[in-house]
Short mmCIF file of C-alpha atoms in Angstrom, two decimals:
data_model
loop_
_atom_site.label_atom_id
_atom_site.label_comp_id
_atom_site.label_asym_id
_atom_site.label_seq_id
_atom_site.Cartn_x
_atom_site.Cartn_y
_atom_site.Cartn_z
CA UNK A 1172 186.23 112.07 137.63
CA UNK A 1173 183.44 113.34 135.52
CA UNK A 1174 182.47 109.82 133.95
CA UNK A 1175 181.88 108.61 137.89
CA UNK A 1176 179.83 111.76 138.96
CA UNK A 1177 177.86 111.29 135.66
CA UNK A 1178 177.85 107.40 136.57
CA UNK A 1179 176.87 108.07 140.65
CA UNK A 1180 173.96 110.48 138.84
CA UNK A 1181 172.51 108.10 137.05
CA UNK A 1182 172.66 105.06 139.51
CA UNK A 1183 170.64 107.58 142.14
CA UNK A 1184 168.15 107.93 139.30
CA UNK A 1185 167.18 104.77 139.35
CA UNK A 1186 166.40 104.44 143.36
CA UNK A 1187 163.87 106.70 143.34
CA UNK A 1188 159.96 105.61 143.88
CA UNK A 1189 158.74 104.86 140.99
CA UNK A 1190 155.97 107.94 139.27
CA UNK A 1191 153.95 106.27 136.32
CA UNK A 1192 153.65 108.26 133.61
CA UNK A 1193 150.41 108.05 131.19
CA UNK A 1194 151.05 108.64 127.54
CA UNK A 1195 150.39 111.42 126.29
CA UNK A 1196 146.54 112.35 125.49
CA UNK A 1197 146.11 112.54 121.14
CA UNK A 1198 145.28 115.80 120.63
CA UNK A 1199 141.21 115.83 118.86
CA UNK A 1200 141.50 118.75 117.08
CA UNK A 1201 141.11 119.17 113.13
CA UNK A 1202 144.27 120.63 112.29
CA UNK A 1203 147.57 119.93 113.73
CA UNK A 1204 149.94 122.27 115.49
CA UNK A 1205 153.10 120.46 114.48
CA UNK A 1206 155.19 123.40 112.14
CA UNK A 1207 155.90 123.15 108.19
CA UNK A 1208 158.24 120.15 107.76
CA UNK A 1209 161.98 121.48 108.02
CA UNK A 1210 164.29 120.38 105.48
CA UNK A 1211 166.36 117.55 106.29
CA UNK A 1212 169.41 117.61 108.06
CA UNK A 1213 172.23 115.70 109.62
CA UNK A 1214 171.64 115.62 113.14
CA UNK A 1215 173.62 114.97 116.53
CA UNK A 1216 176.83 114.56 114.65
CA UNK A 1217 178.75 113.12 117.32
CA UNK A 1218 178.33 111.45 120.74
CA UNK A 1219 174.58 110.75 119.93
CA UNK A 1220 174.82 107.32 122.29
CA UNK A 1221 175.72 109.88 125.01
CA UNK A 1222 172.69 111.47 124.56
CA UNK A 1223 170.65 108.40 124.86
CA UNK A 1224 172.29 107.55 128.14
CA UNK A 1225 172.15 110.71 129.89
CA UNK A 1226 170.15 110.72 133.17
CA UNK A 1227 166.97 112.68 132.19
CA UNK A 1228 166.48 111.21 129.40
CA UNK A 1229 166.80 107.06 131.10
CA UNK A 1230 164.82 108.61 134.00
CA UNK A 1231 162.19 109.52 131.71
CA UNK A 1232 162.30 106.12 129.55
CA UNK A 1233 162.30 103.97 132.91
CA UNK A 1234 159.03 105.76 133.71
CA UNK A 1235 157.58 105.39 130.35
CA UNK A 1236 157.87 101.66 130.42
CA UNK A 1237 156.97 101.58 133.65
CA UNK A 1238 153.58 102.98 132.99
CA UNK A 1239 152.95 101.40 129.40
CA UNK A 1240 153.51 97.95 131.28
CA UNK A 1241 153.23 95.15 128.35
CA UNK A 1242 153.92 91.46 128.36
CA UNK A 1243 157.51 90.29 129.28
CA UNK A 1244 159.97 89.78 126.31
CA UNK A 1245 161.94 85.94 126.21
CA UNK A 1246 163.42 86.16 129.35
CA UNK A 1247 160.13 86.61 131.30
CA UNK A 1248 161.27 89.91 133.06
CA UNK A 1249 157.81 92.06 133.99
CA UNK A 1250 158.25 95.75 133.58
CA UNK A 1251 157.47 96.26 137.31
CA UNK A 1252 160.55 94.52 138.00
CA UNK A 1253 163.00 96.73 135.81
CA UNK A 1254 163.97 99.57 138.42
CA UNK A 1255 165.35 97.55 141.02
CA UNK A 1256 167.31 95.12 137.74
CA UNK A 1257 168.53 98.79 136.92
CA UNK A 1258 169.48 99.58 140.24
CA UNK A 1259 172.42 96.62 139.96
CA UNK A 1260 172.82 96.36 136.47
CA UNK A 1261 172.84 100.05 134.42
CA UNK A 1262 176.49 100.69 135.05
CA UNK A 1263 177.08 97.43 133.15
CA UNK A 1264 174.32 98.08 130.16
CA UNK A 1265 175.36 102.10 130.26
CA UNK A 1266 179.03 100.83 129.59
CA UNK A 1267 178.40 98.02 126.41
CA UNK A 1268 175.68 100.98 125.07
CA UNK A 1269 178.63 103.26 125.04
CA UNK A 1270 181.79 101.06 123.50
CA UNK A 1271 179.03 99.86 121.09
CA UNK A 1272 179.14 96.06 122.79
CA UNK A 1273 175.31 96.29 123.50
CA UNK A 1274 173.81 92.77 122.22
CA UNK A 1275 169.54 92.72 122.11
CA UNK A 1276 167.18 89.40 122.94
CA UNK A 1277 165.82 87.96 120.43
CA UNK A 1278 161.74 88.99 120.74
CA UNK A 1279 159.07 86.96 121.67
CA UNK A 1280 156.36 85.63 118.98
CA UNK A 1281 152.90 86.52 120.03
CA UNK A 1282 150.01 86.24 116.94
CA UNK A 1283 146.35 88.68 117.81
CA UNK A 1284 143.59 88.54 115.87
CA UNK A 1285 143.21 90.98 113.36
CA UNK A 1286 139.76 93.27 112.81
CA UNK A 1287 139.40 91.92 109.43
CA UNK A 1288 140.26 88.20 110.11
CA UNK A 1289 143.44 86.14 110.20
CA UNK A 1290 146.84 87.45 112.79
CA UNK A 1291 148.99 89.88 113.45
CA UNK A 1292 152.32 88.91 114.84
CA UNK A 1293 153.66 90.59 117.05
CA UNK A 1294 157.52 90.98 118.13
CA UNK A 1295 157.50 91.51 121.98
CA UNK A 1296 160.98 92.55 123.32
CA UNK A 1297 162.45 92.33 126.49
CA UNK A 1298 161.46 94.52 129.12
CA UNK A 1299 165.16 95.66 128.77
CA UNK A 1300 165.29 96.19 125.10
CA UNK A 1301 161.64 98.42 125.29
CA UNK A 1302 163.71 100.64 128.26
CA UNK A 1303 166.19 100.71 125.92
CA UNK A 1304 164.46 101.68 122.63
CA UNK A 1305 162.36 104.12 124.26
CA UNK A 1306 165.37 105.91 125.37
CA UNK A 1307 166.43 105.92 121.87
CA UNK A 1308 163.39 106.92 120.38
CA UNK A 1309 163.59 110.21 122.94
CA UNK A 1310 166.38 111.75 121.36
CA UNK A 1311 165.85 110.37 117.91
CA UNK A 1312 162.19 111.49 117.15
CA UNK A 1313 162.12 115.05 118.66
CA UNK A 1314 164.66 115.91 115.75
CA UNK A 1315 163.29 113.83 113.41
CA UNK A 1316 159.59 114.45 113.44
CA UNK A 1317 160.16 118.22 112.14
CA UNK A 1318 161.18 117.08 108.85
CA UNK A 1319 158.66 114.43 108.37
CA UNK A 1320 155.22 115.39 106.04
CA UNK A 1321 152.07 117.25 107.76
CA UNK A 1322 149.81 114.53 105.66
CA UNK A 1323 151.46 111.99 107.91
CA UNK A 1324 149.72 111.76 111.35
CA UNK A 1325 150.49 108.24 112.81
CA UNK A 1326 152.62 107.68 115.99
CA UNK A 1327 154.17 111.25 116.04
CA UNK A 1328 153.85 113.40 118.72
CA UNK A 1329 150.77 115.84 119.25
CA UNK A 1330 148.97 114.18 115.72
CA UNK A 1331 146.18 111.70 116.14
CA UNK A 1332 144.02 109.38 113.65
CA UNK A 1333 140.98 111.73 114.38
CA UNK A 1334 143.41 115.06 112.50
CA UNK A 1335 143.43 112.54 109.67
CA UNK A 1336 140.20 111.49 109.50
CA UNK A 1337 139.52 114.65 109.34
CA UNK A 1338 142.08 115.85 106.72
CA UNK A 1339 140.56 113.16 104.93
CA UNK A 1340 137.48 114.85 105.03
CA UNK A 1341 138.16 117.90 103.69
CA UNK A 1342 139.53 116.71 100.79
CA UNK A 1343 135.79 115.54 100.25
CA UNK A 1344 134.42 118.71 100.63
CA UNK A 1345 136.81 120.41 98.09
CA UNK A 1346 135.47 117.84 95.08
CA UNK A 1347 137.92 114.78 95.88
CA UNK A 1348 135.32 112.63 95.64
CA UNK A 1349 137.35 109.38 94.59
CA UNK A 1350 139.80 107.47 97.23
CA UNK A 1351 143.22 105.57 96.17
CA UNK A 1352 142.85 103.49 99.17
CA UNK A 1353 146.42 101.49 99.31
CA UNK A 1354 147.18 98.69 101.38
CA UNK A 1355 150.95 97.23 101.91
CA UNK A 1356 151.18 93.76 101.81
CA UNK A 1357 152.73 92.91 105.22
CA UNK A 1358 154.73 96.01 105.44
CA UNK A 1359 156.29 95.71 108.97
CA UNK A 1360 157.13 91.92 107.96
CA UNK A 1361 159.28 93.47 105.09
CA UNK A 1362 160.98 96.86 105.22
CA UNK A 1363 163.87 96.36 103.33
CA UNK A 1364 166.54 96.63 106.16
CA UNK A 1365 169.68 98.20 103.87
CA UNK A 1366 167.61 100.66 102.63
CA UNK A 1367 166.20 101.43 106.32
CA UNK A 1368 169.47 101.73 107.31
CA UNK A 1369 171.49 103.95 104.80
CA UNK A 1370 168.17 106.27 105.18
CA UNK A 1371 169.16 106.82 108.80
CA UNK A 1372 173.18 106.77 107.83
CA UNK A 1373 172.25 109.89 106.17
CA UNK A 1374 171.57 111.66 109.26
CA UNK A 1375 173.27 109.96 111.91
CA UNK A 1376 176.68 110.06 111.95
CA UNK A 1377 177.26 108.38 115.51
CA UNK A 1378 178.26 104.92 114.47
CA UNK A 1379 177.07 103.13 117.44
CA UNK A 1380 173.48 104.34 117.43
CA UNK A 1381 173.55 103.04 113.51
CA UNK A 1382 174.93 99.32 115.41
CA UNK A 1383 172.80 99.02 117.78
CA UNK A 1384 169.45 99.67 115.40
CA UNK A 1385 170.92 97.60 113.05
CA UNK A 1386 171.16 94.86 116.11
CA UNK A 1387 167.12 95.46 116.59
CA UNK A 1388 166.30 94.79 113.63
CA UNK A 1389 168.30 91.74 113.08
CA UNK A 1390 167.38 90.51 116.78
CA UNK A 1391 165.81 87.04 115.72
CA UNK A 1392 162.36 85.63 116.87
CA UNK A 1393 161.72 83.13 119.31
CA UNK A 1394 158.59 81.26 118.57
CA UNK A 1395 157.69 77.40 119.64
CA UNK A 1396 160.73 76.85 121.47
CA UNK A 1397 163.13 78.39 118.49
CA UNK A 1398 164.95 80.90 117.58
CA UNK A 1399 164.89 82.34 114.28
CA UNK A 1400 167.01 85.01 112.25
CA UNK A 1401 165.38 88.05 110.78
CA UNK A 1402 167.08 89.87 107.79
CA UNK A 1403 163.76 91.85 106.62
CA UNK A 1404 160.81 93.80 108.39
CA UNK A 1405 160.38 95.74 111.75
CA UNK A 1406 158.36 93.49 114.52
CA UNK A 1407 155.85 95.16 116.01
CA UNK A 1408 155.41 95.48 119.51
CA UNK A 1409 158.35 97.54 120.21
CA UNK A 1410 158.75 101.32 120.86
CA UNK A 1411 161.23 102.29 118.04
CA UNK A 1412 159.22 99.97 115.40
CA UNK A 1413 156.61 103.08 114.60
CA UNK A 1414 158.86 105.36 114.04
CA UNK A 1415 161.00 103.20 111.79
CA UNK A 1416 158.34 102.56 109.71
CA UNK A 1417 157.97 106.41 109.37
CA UNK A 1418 161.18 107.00 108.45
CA UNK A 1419 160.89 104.19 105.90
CA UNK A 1420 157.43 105.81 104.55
CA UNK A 1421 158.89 109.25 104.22
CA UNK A 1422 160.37 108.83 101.03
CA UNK A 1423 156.78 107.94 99.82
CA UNK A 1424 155.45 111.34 101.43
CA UNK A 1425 157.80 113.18 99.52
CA UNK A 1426 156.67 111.51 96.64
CA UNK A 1427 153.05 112.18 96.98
CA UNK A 1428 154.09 115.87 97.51
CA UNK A 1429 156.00 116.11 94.98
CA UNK A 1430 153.55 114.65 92.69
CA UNK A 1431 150.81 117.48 93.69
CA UNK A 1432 148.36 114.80 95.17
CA UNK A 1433 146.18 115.02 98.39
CA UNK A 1434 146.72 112.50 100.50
CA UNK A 1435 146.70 111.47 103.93
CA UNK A 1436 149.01 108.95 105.64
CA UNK A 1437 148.11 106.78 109.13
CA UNK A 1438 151.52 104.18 109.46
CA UNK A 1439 151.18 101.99 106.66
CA UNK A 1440 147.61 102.59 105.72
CA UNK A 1441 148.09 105.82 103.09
CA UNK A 1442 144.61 107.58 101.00
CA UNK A 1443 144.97 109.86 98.36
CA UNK A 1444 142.50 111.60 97.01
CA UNK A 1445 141.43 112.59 93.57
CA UNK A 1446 138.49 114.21 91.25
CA UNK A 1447 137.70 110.78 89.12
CA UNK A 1448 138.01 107.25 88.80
CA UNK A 1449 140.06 107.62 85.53
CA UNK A 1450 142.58 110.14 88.06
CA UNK A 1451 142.76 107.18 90.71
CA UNK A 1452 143.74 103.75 88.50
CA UNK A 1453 146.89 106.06 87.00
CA UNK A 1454 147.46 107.31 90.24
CA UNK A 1455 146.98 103.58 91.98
CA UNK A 1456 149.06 102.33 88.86
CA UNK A 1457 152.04 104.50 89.16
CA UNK A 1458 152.32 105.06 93.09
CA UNK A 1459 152.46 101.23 93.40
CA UNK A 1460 155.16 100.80 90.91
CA UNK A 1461 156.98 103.23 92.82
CA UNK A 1462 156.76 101.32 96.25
CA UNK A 1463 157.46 98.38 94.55
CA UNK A 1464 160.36 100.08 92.96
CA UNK A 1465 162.02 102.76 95.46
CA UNK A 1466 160.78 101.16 98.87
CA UNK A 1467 161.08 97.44 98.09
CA UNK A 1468 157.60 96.98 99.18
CA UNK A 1469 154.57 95.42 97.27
CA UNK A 1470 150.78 96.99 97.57
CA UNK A 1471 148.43 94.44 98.43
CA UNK A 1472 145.89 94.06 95.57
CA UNK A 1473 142.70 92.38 97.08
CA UNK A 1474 143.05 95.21 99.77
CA UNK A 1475 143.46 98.26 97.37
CA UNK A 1476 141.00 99.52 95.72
CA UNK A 1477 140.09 103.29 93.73
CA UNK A 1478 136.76 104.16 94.65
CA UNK A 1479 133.84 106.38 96.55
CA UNK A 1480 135.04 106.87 100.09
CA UNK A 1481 131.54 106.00 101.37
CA UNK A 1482 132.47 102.28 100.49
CA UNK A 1483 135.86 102.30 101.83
CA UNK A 1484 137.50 102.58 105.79
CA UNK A 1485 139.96 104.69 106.51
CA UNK A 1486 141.20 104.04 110.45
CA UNK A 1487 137.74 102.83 111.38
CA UNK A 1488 135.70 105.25 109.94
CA UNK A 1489 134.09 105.91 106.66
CA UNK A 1490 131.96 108.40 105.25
CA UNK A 1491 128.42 109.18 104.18
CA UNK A 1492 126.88 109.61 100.66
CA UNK A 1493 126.44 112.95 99.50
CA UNK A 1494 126.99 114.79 102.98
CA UNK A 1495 130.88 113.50 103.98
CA UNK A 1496 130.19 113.28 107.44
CA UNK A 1497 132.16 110.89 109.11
CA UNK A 1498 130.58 107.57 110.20
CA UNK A 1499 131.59 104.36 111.98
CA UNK A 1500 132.46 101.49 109.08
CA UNK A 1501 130.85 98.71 108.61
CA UNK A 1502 133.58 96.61 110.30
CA UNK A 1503 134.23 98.76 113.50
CA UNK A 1504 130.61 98.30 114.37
CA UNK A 1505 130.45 94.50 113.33
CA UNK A 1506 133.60 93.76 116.15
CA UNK A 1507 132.20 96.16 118.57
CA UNK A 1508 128.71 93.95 118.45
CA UNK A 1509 130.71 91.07 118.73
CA UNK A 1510 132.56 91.97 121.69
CA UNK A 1511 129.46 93.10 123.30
CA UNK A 1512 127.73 89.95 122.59
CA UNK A 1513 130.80 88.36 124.83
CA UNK A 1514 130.57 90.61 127.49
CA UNK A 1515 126.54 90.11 127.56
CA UNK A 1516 127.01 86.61 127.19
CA UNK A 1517 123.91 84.57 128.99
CA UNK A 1518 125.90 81.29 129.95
CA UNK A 1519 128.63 82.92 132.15
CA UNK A 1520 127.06 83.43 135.40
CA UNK A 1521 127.85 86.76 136.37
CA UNK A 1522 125.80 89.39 138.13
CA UNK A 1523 123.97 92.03 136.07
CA UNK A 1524 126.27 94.35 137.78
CA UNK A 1525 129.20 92.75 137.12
CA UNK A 1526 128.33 92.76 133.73
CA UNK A 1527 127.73 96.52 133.21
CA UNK A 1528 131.13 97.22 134.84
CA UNK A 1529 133.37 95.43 132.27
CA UNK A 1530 130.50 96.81 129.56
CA UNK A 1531 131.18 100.84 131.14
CA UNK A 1532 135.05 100.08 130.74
CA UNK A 1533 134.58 99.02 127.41
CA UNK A 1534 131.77 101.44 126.20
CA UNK A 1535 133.91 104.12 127.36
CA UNK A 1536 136.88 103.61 125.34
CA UNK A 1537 135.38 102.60 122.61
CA UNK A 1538 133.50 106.07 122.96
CA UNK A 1539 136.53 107.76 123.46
CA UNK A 1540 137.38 106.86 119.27
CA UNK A 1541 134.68 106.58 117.89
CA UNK A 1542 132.73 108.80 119.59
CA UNK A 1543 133.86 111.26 116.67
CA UNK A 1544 131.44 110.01 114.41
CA UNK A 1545 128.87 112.65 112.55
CA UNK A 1546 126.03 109.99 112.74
CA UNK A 1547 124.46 110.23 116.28
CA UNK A 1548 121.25 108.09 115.22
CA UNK A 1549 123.86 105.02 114.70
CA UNK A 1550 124.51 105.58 118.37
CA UNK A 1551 121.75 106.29 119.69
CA UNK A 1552 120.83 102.63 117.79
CA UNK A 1553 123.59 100.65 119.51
CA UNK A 1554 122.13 102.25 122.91
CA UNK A 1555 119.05 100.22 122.24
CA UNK A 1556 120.11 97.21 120.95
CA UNK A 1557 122.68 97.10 124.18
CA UNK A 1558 119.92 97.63 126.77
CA UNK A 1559 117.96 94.42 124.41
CA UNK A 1560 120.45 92.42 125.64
CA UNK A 1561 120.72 93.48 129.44
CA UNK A 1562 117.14 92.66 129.43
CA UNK A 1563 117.62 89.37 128.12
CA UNK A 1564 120.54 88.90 130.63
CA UNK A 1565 118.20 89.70 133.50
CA UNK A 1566 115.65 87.95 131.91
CA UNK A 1567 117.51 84.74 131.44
CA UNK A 1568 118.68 85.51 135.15
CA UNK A 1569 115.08 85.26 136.79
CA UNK A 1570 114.37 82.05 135.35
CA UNK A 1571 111.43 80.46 136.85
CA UNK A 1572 107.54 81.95 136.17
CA UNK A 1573 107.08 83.05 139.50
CA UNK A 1574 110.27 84.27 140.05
CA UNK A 1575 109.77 86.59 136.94
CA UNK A 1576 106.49 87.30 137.84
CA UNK A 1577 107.53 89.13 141.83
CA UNK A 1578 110.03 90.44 139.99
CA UNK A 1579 107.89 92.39 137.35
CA UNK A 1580 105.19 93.56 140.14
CA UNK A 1581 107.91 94.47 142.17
CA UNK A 1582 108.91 96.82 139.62
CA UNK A 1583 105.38 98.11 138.60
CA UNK A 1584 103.90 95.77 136.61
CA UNK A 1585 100.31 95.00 136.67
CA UNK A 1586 99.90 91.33 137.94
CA UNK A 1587 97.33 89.92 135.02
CA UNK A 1588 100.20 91.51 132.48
CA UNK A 1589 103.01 89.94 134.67
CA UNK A 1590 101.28 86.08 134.60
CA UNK A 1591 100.72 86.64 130.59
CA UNK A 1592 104.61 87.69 129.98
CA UNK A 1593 106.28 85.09 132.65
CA UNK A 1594 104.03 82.23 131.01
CA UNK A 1595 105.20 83.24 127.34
CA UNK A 1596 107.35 80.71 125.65
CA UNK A 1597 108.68 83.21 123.77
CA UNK A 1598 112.77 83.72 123.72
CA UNK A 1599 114.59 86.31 125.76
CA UNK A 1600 114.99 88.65 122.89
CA UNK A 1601 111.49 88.35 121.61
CA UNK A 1602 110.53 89.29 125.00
CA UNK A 1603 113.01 91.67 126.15
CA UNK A 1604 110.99 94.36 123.46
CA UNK A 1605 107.63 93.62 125.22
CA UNK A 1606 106.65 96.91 126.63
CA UNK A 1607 106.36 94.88 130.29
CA UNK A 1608 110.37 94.51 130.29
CA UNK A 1609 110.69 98.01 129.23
CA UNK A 1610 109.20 99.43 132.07
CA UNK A 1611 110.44 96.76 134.52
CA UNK A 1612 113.99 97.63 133.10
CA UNK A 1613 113.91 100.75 131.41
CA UNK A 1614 117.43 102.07 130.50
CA UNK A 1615 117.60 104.32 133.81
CA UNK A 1616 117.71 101.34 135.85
CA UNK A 1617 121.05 100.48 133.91
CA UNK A 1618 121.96 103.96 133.81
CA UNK A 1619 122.04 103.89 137.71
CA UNK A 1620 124.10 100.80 137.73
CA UNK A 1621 126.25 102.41 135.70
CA UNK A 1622 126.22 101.73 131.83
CA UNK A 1623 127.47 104.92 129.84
CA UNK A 1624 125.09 106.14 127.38
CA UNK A 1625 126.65 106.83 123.69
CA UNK A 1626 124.51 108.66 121.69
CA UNK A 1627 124.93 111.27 124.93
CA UNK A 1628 128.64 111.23 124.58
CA UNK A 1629 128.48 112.24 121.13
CA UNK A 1630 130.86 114.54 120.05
#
């Protein structure tokens, strides 16, 4: 009688109208409130997979999918359509999740570009399998996350990259002047799944939760019209992936710690610091012997280097000579003038304002990273150099001599000044600098359009 009311429960939490949820907001602060790491601990000893199926806690994954949206897994499914497939189905999925008879998708092979050239694939599941996985994740990481290291800040709750950019930072400030900047070679294409697996045996004793991960990670991948069996790595591009690879990378926090080193850990991309070069090959020599050794994982060599953090990144950012303020890299700002140069782009035919909108959309979040930089004469640069090219936009736009030339007067140049520039046969950036554009189009007339300024959204 029970199992129905519980059943009727969770079947009425699925008919409700569906409340998006936004994730949750990184917090920007320099220290982190998460407490000391607790010692570790068996947790949920039994009936775990009841836990994951309980109404709240479905309610709250269903919402969470909802609202993250994503591309459809193999079986096309969008996630807008996953209430009402709930609505018929969940007594069905709630039942094999239970008796341990739950049987994932394979995921779908997508490849994105990655910052530094070449792919990234990516292992998209079923809009199913992410409900399903976030509803694990829900009662797995809460528990979880109190044991893990405070020099690890990626994907865990209330921790952002800016806390470890900034961690990172003070260790400059206290005479770590050196970086062991280590990069694992493909690291969520090869966790070691036995070792992933008795790592979470040790905690979970609920046999069925320890099945149906194991079922994730052995899901195969479908790509060109195929699909193929997985016995090593994590995809990405599914909800319990980050936190695997956590759990995974624990044992190396624990290592660092118990070593005495500073260090700061992002996912897979892990600095410690030190006083001297000498300190950093040992330390680079002995930590990757250990991954190699313990975690079955190899450190990328043409990626890792010991050096000044000044010529090294570290989650977009690096850092300044001398001072240690924190500065875009090299590489953030090279992809964010590329995709500027797209949006700005002279052959496509659109509007100058519908140019600025998709430029404000992307300005904005862009700003909303980097935006933590210490260097507000780099921004206050990329200001100019983006108004350049609305100028040569518009410029490009007018076309014709006399075209250009109403169009200057119109906008209060003098008419001798407006013949000389319109007849030029100079290019669109060689004139967009003349000071006739820049009073014909000074940056208030695409600040009232709309274009967000950064250097004034400093933090």
């Amino acid at each position: 009688m029970e199992e129905k009311k519980m059943e009727r429960k969770t079947v009425k939490a699925f008919s409700s109208t569906a409340s998006g949820e936004a994730q949750a907001v990184a917090m920007e602060g320099t220290r982190s409130s998460v407490a000391e790491p607790q010692p570790e601990r068996p947790m949920f000893p039994v009936k775990l997979m009841e836990e994951v199926v309980r109404a709240e806690n479905v309610k709250q994954a269903l919402r969470r999918v909802e609202s993250n949206d994503g591309s459809p897994g193999v079986d096309g499914m969008k996630a807008e359509r996953l209430r009402e497939y709930l609505k018929q189905n969940w007594l069905e999925i709630r039942r094999t999740l239970l008796n341990g008879e739950y049987k994932p998708k394979p995921v779908r092979k997508v490849s994105i570009p990655k910052p530094g050239g070449g792919t990234r694939d990516l292992g998209i599941p079923t809009v199913l399998d992410r409900f399903i996985q976030q509803a694990l994740l829900q009662v797995l990481q809460p528990e979880w996350d109190k044991t893990f290291s405070e020099n690890s800040y990626g994907f865990r709750p209330g921790r952002s990259a800016h806390q470890a950019v900034s961690k990172a930072q003070e260790y400059l400030f206290e005479g770590y002047s050196f970086v062991v900047d280590i990069d694992l070679e493909k690291f969520f294409d090869r966790v070691n799944h036995d070792m992933l697996m008795g790592r979470l045996a040790k905690r979970i004793e609920d046999k069925r939760i320890l099945k149906l991960i194991r079922a994730y990670l052995n899901a195969g991948v479908l790509a060109e019209g195929l699909v193929k069996t997985r016995d090593e790595g994590t995809p990405q591009g599914g909800p319990l992936s980050p936190w695997l690879s956590n759990v995974v990378l624990d044992d190396l926090d624990r290592e660092l710690e118990k070593r005495g080193h500073r260090f700061v850990r992002y996912a897979d991309d892990c600095n410690i610091y030190v006083r001297s070069e000498r300190a950093g090959e040992r330390v680079m020599a002995s930590i990757a012997e250990f991954i190699k050794r313990k975690l079955k994982l190899k450190v990328n060599g043409s990626k890792s280097a010991v050096a000044r953090p000044a010529k090294r990144k570290f989650l977009g950012f690096s850092f300044t000579v001398f001072t240690n303020k924190r500065r875009i890299s090299a590489q953030a700002l090279e992809k964010f003038k590329l995709r500027v140069r797209v949006i700005t782009n002279r052959n496509r035919g659109r509007s100058i304002e519908q140019v600025i909108e998709d430029l404000a959309c992307y300005l904005n979040g862009w700003l909303g990273y980097f935006g933590y930089c210490q260097t507000p004469s780099v921004l206050k640069n990329l200001d100019s150099w983006i108004s350049r090219r609305l100028r040569c936009l518009v410029w490009s736009q007018w076309k014709l001599c006399r075209p250009r030339v109403r169009e200057l007067v119109k906008r209060g140049v003098k008419l001798n000044e407006a013949w000389d520039v319109a007849a030029s046969g100079k290019g669109p950036w060689r004139m967009s600098h003349t000071s006739a554009l820049q009073l014909a189009l000074p940056d208030k007339y695409f600040a009232r359009l709309g274009l967000p300024r950064l250097a004034a959204g400093n933090i």
